[in-house]
MMTF fields as JSON, N, C-alpha, C and O atoms, coordinates in Angstrom:
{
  "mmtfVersion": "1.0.0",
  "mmtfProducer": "UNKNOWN",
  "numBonds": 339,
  "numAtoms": 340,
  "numGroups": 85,
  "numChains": 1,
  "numModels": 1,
  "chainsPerModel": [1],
  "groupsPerChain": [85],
  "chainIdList": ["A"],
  "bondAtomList": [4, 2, 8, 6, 12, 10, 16, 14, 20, 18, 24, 22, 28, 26, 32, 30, 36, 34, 40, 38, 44, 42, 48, 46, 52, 50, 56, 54, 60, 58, 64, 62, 68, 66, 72, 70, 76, 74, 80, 78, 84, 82, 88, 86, 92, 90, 96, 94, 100, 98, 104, 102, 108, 106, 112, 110, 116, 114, 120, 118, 124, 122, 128, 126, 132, 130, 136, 134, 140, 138, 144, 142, 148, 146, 152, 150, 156, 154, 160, 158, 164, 162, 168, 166, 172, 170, 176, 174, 180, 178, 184, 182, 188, 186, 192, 190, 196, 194, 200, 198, 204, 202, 208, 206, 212, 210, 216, 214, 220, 218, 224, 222, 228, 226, 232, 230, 236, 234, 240, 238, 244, 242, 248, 246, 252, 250, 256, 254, 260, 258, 264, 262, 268, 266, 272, 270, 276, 274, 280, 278, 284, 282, 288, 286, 292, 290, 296, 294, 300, 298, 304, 302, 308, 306, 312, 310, 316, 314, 320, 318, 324, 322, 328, 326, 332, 330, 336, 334],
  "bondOrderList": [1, 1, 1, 1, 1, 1, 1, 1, 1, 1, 1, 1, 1, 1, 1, 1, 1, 1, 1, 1, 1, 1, 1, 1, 1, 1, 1, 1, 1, 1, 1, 1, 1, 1, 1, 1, 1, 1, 1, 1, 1, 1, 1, 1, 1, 1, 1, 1, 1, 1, 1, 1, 1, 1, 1, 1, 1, 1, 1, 1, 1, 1, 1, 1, 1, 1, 1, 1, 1, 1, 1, 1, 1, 1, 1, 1, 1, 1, 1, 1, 1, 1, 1, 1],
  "groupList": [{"groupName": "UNK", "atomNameList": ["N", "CA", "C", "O"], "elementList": ["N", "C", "C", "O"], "formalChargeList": [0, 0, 0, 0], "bondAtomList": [1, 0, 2, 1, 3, 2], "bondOrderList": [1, 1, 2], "singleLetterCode": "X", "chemCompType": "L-PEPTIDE LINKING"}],
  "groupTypeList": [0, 0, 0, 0, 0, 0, 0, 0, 0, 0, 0, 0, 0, 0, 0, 0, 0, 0, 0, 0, 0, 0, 0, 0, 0, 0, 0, 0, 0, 0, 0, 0, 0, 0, 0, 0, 0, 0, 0, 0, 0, 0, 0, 0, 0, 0, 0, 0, 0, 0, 0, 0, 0, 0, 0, 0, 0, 0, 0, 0, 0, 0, 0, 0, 0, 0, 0, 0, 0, 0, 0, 0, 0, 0, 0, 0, 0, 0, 0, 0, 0, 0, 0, 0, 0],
  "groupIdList": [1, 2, 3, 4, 5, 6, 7, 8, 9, 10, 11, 12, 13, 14, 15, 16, 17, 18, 19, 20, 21, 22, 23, 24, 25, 26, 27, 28, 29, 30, 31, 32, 33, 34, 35, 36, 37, 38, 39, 40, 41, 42, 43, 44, 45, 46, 47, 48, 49, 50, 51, 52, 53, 54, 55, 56, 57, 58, 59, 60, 61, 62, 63, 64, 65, 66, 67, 68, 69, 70, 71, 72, 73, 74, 75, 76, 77, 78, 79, 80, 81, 82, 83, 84, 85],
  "secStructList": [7, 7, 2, 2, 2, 2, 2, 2, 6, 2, 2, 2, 2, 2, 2, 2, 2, 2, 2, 2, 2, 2, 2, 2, 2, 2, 2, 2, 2, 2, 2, 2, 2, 2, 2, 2, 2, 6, 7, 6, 6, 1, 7, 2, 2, 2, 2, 2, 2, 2, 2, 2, 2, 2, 2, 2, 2, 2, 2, 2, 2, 2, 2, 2, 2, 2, 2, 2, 2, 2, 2, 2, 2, 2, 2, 2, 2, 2, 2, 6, 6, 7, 7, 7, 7],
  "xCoordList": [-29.962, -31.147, -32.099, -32.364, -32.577, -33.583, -34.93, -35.376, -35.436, -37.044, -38.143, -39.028, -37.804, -38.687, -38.257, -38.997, -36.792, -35.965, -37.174, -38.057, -37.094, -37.386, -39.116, -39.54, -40.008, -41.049, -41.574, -42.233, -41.153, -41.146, -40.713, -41.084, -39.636, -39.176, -40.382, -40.859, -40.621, -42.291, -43.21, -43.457, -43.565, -44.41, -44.055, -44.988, -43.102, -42.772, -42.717, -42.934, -42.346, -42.56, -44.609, -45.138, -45.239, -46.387, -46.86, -47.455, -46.588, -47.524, -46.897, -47.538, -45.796, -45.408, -46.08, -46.434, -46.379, -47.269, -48.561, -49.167, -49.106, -50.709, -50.524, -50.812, -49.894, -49.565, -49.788, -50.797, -48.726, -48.496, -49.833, -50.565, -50.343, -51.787, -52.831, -53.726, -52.923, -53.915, -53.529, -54.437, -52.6, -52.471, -52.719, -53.433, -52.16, -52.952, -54.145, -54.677, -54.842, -56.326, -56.677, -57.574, -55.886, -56.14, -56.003, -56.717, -55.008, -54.749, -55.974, -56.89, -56.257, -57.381, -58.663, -59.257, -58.839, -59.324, -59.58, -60.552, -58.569, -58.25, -58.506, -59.377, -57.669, -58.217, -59.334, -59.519, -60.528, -61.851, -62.48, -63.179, -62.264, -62.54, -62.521, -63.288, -61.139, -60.857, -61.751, -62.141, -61.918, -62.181, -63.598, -63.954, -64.639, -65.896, -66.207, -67.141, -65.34, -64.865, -64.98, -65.512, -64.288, -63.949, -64.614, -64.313, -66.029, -67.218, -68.103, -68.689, -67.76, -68.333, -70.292, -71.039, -70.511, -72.026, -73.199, -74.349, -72.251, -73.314, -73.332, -72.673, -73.994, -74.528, -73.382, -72.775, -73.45, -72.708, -73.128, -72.483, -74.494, -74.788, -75.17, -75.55, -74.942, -75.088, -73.368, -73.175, -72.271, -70.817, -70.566, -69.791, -71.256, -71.188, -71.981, -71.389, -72.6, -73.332, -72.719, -72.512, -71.862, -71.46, -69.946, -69.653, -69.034, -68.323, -68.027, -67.063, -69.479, -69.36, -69.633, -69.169, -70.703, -70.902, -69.216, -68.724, -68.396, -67.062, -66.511, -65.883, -66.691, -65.126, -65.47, -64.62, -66.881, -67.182, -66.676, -66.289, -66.937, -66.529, -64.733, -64.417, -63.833, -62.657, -62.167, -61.193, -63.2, -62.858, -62.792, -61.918, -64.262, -64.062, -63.046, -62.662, -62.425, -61.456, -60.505, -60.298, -59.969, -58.958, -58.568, -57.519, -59.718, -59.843, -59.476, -58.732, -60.267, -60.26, -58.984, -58.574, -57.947, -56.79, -56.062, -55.439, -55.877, -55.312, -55.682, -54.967, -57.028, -57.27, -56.622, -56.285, -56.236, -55.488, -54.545, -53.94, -53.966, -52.46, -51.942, -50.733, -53.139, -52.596, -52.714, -52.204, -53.591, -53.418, -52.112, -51.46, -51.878, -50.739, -49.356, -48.37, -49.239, -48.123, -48.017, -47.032, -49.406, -49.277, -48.9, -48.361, -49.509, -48.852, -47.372, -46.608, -46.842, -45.21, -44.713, -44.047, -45.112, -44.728, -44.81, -44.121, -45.464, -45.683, -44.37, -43.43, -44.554, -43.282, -41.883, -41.05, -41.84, -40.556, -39.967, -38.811, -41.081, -40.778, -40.344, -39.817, -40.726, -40.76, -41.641, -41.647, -42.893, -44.491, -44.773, -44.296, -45.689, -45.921, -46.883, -47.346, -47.266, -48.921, -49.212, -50.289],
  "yCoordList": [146.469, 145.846, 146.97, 147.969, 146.659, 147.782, 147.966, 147.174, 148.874, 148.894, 147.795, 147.053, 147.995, 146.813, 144.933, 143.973, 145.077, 143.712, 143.555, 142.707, 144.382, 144.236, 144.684, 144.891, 144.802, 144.662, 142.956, 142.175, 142.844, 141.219, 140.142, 138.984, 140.63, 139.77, 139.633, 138.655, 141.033, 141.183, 140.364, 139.209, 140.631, 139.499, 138.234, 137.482, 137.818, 136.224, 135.757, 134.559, 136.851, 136.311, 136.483, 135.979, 137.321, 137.23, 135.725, 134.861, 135.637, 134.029, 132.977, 131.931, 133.057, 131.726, 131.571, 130.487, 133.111, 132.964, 133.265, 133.424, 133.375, 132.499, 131.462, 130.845, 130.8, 128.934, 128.626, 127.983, 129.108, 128.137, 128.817, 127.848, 129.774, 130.114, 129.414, 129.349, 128.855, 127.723, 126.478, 125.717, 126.205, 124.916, 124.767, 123.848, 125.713, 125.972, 125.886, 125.125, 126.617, 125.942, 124.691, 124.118, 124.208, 122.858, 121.718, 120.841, 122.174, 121.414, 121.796, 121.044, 122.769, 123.39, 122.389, 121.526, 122.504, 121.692, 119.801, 119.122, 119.645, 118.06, 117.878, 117.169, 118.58, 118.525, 118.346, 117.42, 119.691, 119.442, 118.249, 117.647, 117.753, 116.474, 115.032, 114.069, 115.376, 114.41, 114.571, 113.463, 115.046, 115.576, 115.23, 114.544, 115.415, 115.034, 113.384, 112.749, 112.955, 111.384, 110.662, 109.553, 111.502, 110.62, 110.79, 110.348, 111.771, 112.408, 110.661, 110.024, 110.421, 109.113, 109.639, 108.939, 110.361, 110.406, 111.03, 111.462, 110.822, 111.077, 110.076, 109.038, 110.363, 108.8, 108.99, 109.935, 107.613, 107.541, 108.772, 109.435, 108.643, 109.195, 110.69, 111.335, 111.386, 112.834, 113.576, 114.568, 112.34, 112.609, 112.574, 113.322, 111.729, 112.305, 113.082, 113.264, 113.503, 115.067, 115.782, 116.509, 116.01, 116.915, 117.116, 118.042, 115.799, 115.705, 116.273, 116.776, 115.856, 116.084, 117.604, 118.15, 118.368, 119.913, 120.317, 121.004, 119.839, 120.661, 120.589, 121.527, 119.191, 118.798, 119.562, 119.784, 119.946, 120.627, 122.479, 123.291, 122.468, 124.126, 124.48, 125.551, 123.452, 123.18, 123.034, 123.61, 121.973, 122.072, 123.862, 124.567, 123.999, 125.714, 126.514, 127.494, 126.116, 126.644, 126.969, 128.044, 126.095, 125.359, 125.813, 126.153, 125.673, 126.107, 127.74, 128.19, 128.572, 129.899, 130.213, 131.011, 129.587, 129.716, 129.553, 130.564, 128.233, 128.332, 129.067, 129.669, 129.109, 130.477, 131.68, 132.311, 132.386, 133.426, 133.61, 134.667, 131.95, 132.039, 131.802, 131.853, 131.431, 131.473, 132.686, 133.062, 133.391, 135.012, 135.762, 136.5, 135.396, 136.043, 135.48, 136.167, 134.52, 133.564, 134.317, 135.043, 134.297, 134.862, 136.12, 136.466, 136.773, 138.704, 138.639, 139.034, 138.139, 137.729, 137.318, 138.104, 136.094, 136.178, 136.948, 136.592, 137.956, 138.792, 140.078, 140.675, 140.146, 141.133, 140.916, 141.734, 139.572, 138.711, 138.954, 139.06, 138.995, 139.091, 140.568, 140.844, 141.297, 142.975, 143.421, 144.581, 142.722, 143.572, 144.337, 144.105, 145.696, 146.693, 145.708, 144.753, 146.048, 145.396, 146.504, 146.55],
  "zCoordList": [-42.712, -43.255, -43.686, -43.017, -44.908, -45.333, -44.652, -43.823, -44.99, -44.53, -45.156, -44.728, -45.869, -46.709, -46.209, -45.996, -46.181, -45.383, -44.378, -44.496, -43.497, -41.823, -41.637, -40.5, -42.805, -43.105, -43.487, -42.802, -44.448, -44.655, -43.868, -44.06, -42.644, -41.732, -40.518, -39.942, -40.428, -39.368, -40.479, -40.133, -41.311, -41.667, -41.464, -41.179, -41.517, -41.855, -40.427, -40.246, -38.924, -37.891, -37.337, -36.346, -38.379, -37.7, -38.382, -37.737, -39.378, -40.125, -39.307, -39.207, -38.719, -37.902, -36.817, -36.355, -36.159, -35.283, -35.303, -34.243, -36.376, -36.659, -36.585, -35.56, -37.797, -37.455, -36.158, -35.867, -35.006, -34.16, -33.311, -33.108, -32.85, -32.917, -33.185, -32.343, -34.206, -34.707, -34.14, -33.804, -34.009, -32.951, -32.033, -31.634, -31.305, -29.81, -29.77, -28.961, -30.601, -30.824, -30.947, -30.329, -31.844, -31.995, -30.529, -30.042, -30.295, -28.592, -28.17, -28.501, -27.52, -26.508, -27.389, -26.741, -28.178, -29.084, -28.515, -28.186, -28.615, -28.522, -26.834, -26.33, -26.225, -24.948, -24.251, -23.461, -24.662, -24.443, -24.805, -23.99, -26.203, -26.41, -25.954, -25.919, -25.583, -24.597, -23.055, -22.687, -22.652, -21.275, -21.493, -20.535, -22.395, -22.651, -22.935, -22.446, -23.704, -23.913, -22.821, -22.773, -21.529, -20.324, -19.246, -18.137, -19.678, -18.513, -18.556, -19.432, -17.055, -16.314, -16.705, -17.388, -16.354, -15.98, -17.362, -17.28, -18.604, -19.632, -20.478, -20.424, -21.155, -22.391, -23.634, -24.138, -23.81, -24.964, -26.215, -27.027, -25.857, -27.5, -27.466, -28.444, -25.579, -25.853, -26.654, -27.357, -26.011, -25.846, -27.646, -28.242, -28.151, -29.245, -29.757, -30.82, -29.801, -30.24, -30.187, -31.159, -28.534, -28.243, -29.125, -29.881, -28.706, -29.777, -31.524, -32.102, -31.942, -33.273, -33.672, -34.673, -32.443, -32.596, -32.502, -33.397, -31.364, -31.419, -32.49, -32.981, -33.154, -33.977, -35.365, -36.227, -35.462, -36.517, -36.522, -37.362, -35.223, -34.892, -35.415, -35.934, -35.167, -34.959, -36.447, -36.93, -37.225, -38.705, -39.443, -39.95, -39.124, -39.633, -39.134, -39.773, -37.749, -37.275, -38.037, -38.6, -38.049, -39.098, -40.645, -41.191, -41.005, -42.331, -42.549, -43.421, -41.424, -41.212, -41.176, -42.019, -40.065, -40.225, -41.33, -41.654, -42.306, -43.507, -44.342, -45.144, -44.237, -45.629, -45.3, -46.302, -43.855, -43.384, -43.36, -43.541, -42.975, -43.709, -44.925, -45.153, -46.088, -47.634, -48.249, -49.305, -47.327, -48.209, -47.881, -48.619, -46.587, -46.328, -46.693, -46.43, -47.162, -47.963, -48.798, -48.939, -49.818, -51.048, -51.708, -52.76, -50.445, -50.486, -50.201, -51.082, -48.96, -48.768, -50.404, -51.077, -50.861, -51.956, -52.977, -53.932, -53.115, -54.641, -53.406, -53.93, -52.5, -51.632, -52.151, -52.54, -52.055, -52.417, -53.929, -54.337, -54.511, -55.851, -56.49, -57.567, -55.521, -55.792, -55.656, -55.244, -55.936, -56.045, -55.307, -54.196, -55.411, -54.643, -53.98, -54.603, -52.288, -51.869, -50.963, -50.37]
}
């Protein structure tokens, strides 16, 4: 396998593991949520505040991640093709 082979193969195993990286977030994510959902001793309407501050943190999350993993798609791909990067 060439150098360049086993360059692009390290890339292609680091973007899988951003992906699955960002999920885990996402769980840890869903979890807390849940866990606040099911707190007996606060008000309906702090649980959502609180709620909606996370789920907003989680969106940017999210996003942060795909934008990190479309740049790095995209360089893999111009790699793929031959392109110097």
């Amino acid at each position: 396998m060439s150098k360049q082979q086993v360059q692009l193969l390290n890339q292609s195993i680091d973007l899988g593991n951003m992906a699955y990286e960002g999920l885990e977030h996402i769980a840890a994510v869903t979890t807390g949520l849940q866990a606040i959902a099911s707190e007996p001793n606060t008000s309906d309407r702090i649980k959502v505040m609180q709620i909606e501050k996370i789920a907003k943190a989680a969106l940017h999350l999210v996003y942060d991640y795909m934008a990190l993993i479309d740049v790095e798609v995209e360089d893999l791909k111009e790699k793929l093709k031959g392109g110097e990067s």
